[in-house]
PDB file of C-alpha atoms in Angstrom:
ATOM      1  CA  UNK A   1     227.185 111.612 112.545  1.00 54.00           C
ATOM      2  CA  UNK A   2     229.766 108.975 111.842  1.00 54.00           C
ATOM      3  CA  UNK A   3     232.604 110.129 109.621  1.00 60.00           C
ATOM      4  CA  UNK A   4     233.755 108.095 106.623  1.00 61.00           C
ATOM      5  CA  UNK A   5     237.131 107.424 108.325  1.00 63.00           C
ATOM      6  CA  UNK A   6     235.562 105.846 111.386  1.00 60.00           C
ATOM      7  CA  UNK A   7     233.157 103.734 109.280  1.00 59.00           C
ATOM      8  CA  UNK A   8     236.167 102.381 107.402  1.00 62.00           C
ATOM      9  CA  UNK A   9     238.108 101.616 110.571  1.00 64.00           C
ATOM     10  CA  UNK A  10     235.165 100.010 112.304  1.00 61.00           C
ATOM     11  CA  UNK A  11     234.085  98.029 109.257  1.00 60.00           C
ATOM     12  CA  UNK A  12     230.590  99.519 109.224  1.00 60.00           C
ATOM     13  CA  UNK A  13     229.155  99.650 105.729  1.00 57.00           C
ATOM     14  CA  UNK A  14     226.787 102.180 104.211  1.00 53.00           C
ATOM     15  CA  UNK A  15     223.954  99.671 104.541  1.00 52.00           C
ATOM     16  CA  UNK A  16     224.120  99.809 108.326  1.00 51.00           C
ATOM     17  CA  UNK A  17     223.661 103.562 108.239  1.00 53.00           C
ATOM     18  CA  UNK A  18     220.713 103.391 105.873  1.00 53.00           C
ATOM     19  CA  UNK A  19     218.752 100.924 107.987  1.00 55.00           C
ATOM     20  CA  UNK A  20     217.657 103.389 110.697  1.00 59.00           C
ATOM     21  CA  UNK A  21     216.499 105.861 108.040  1.00 58.00           C
ATOM     22  CA  UNK A  22     214.475 103.147 106.286  1.00 58.00           C
ATOM     23  CA  UNK A  23     212.897 102.114 109.559  1.00 58.00           C
ATOM     24  CA  UNK A  24     211.887 105.696 110.265  1.00 58.00           C
ATOM     25  CA  UNK A  25     210.380 106.013 106.784  1.00 58.00           C
ATOM     26  CA  UNK A  26     208.382 102.812 107.292  1.00 54.00           C
ATOM     27  CA  UNK A  27     207.110 104.025 110.647  1.00 55.00           C
ATOM     28  CA  UNK A  28     206.011 107.315 109.115  1.00 54.00           C
ATOM     29  CA  UNK A  29     204.252 105.530 106.255  1.00 54.00           C
ATOM     30  CA  UNK A  30     202.483 103.158 108.636  1.00 55.00           C
ATOM     31  CA  UNK A  31     200.738 105.997 110.485  1.00 56.00           C
ATOM     32  CA  UNK A  32     197.234 106.364 109.096  1.00 59.00           C
ATOM     33  CA  UNK A  33     196.445 109.843 107.881  1.00 61.00           C
ATOM     34  CA  UNK A  34     193.312 111.348 109.358  1.00 63.00           C
ATOM     35  CA  UNK A  35     190.499 111.396 106.807  1.00 65.00           C
ATOM     36  CA  UNK A  36     189.288 114.852 105.882  1.00 66.00           C
ATOM     37  CA  UNK A  37     185.943 115.704 107.459  1.00 63.00           C
ATOM     38  CA  UNK A  38     183.368 116.287 104.748  1.00 61.00           C
ATOM     39  CA  UNK A  39     180.651 118.650 105.871  1.00 68.00           C
ATOM     40  CA  UNK A  40     177.213 117.715 104.654  1.00 72.00           C
ATOM     41  CA  UNK A  41     175.367 120.563 103.056  1.00 75.00           C
ATOM     42  CA  UNK A  42     172.258 121.610 104.938  1.00 81.00           C
ATOM     43  CA  UNK A  43     170.941 124.283 102.630  1.00 88.00           C
ATOM     44  CA  UNK A  44     170.583 124.211  98.869  1.00 90.00           C
ATOM     45  CA  UNK A  45     169.685 126.376  95.910  1.00 92.00           C
ATOM     46  CA  UNK A  46     166.886 124.833  93.822  1.00 93.00           C
ATOM     47  CA  UNK A  47     167.439 125.553  90.142  1.00 95.00           C
ATOM     48  CA  UNK A  48     165.149 124.953  87.208  1.00 93.00           C
ATOM     49  CA  UNK A  49     167.321 123.932  84.260  1.00 94.00           C
ATOM     50  CA  UNK A  50     164.593 123.194  81.734  1.00 92.00           C
ATOM     51  CA  UNK A  51     161.011 122.032  81.262  1.00 91.00           C
ATOM     52  CA  UNK A  52     158.999 119.514  79.271  1.00 89.00           C
ATOM     53  CA  UNK A  53     156.847 121.830  77.170  1.00 88.00           C
ATOM     54  CA  UNK A  54     153.901 119.407  77.186  1.00 92.00           C
ATOM     55  CA  UNK A  55     153.767 119.654  81.023  1.00 91.00           C
ATOM     56  CA  UNK A  56     154.296 123.437  81.240  1.00 93.00           C
ATOM     57  CA  UNK A  57     150.851 124.335  82.667  1.00 93.00           C
ATOM     58  CA  UNK A  58     151.018 121.653  85.379  1.00 93.00           C
ATOM     59  CA  UNK A  59     154.534 122.776  86.272  1.00 93.00           C
ATOM     60  CA  UNK A  60     153.406 126.430  86.575  1.00 93.00           C
ATOM     61  CA  UNK A  61     150.531 125.416  88.875  1.00 93.00           C
ATOM     62  CA  UNK A  62     152.814 123.236  91.023  1.00 92.00           C
ATOM     63  CA  UNK A  63     155.359 126.023  91.297  1.00 91.00           C
ATOM     64  CA  UNK A  64     152.634 128.475  92.330  1.00 92.00           C
ATOM     65  CA  UNK A  65     151.448 126.042  95.022  1.00 92.00           C
ATOM     66  CA  UNK A  66     154.992 125.462  96.255  1.00 89.00           C
ATOM     67  CA  UNK A  67     155.817 129.156  96.355  1.00 91.00           C
ATOM     68  CA  UNK A  68     152.748 131.031  97.635  1.00 91.00           C
ATOM     69  CA  UNK A  69     154.519 134.382  97.284  1.00 93.00           C
ATOM     70  CA  UNK A  70     154.237 134.015  93.477  1.00 92.00           C
ATOM     71  CA  UNK A  71     151.118 134.873  91.557  1.00 93.00           C
ATOM     72  CA  UNK A  72     150.225 132.986  88.369  1.00 93.00           C
ATOM     73  CA  UNK A  73     151.941 135.497  86.081  1.00 95.00           C
ATOM     74  CA  UNK A  74     155.171 135.457  88.108  1.00 94.00           C
ATOM     75  CA  UNK A  75     155.178 131.628  88.183  1.00 93.00           C
ATOM     76  CA  UNK A  76     154.682 131.537  84.402  1.00 94.00           C
ATOM     77  CA  UNK A  77     157.551 133.991  83.807  1.00 94.00           C
ATOM     78  CA  UNK A  78     159.802 131.995  86.144  1.00 92.00           C
ATOM     79  CA  UNK A  79     159.078 128.724  84.318  1.00 92.00           C
ATOM     80  CA  UNK A  80     159.598 130.327  80.901  1.00 92.00           C
ATOM     81  CA  UNK A  81     162.886 131.897  81.941  1.00 93.00           C
ATOM     82  CA  UNK A  82     164.573 128.539  82.637  1.00 85.00           C
ATOM     83  CA  UNK A  83     167.418 128.047  83.482  1.00 93.00           C
ATOM     84  CA  UNK A  84     166.914 130.045  86.683  1.00 94.00           C
ATOM     85  CA  UNK A  85     167.091 129.759  90.461  1.00 93.00           C
ATOM     86  CA  UNK A  86     163.737 129.030  92.034  1.00 92.00           C
ATOM     87  CA  UNK A  87     164.671 129.163  95.718  1.00 91.00           C
ATOM     88  CA  UNK A  88     167.871 129.838  97.648  1.00 93.00           C
ATOM     89  CA  UNK A  89     169.054 128.486 101.002  1.00 93.00           C
ATOM     90  CA  UNK A  90     166.363 125.859 101.287  1.00 91.00           C
ATOM     91  CA  UNK A  91     166.700 123.116 103.913  1.00 93.00           C
ATOM     92  CA  UNK A  92     167.697 119.736 102.476  1.00 92.00           C
ATOM     93  CA  UNK A  93     164.344 117.997 103.099  1.00 92.00           C
ATOM     94  CA  UNK A  94     162.340 120.838 101.543  1.00 92.00           C
ATOM     95  CA  UNK A  95     164.675 121.069  98.569  1.00 92.00           C
ATOM     96  CA  UNK A  96     164.431 117.350  97.874  1.00 93.00           C
ATOM     97  CA  UNK A  97     160.634 117.412  98.193  1.00 94.00           C
ATOM     98  CA  UNK A  98     160.386 120.342  95.768  1.00 92.00           C
ATOM     99  CA  UNK A  99     162.742 118.652  93.340  1.00 94.00           C
ATOM    100  CA  UNK A 100     160.736 115.422  93.426  1.00 94.00           C
ATOM    101  CA  UNK A 101     157.440 117.262  92.876  1.00 93.00           C
ATOM    102  CA  UNK A 102     158.701 119.411  89.988  1.00 92.00           C
ATOM    103  CA  UNK A 103     160.657 116.596  88.343  1.00 93.00           C
ATOM    104  CA  UNK A 104     157.502 114.469  88.317  1.00 93.00           C
ATOM    105  CA  UNK A 105     155.751 117.285  86.415  1.00 90.00           C
ATOM    106  CA  UNK A 106     158.388 117.630  83.715  1.00 89.00           C
ATOM    107  CA  UNK A 107     160.891 120.008  85.246  1.00 91.00           C
ATOM    108  CA  UNK A 108     164.640 119.454  85.059  1.00 93.00           C
ATOM    109  CA  UNK A 109     165.731 120.460  88.559  1.00 93.00           C
ATOM    110  CA  UNK A 110     169.163 120.601  90.181  1.00 92.00           C
ATOM    111  CA  UNK A 111     170.177 121.164  93.796  1.00 91.00           C
ATOM    112  CA  UNK A 112     173.353 123.100  94.409  1.00 89.00           C
TER     113      UNK A 112
END
């Protein structure tokens, strides 16, 4: 550190002392920051948000076909209880296929 007395005797101004600090700031700013890694989701929750009432029967049948563990009564109750979660932890390809099928039949589907 250069004292104020020696800067006066040597004829060094404040500008000369600020230059190295400015150069260091520019060097730090020039370094590119690493971009955060965004993990792509691999499993989704398929949610039924609403239905088109004119397509309700077709939607119930499609849901029953897509989810063989449901009987007709359970599929009907599930469709009528919208908004609800249809499936959890579904692989991306299966979730998108189910969404496309049910959306085509009047369901309002979201993947989360």
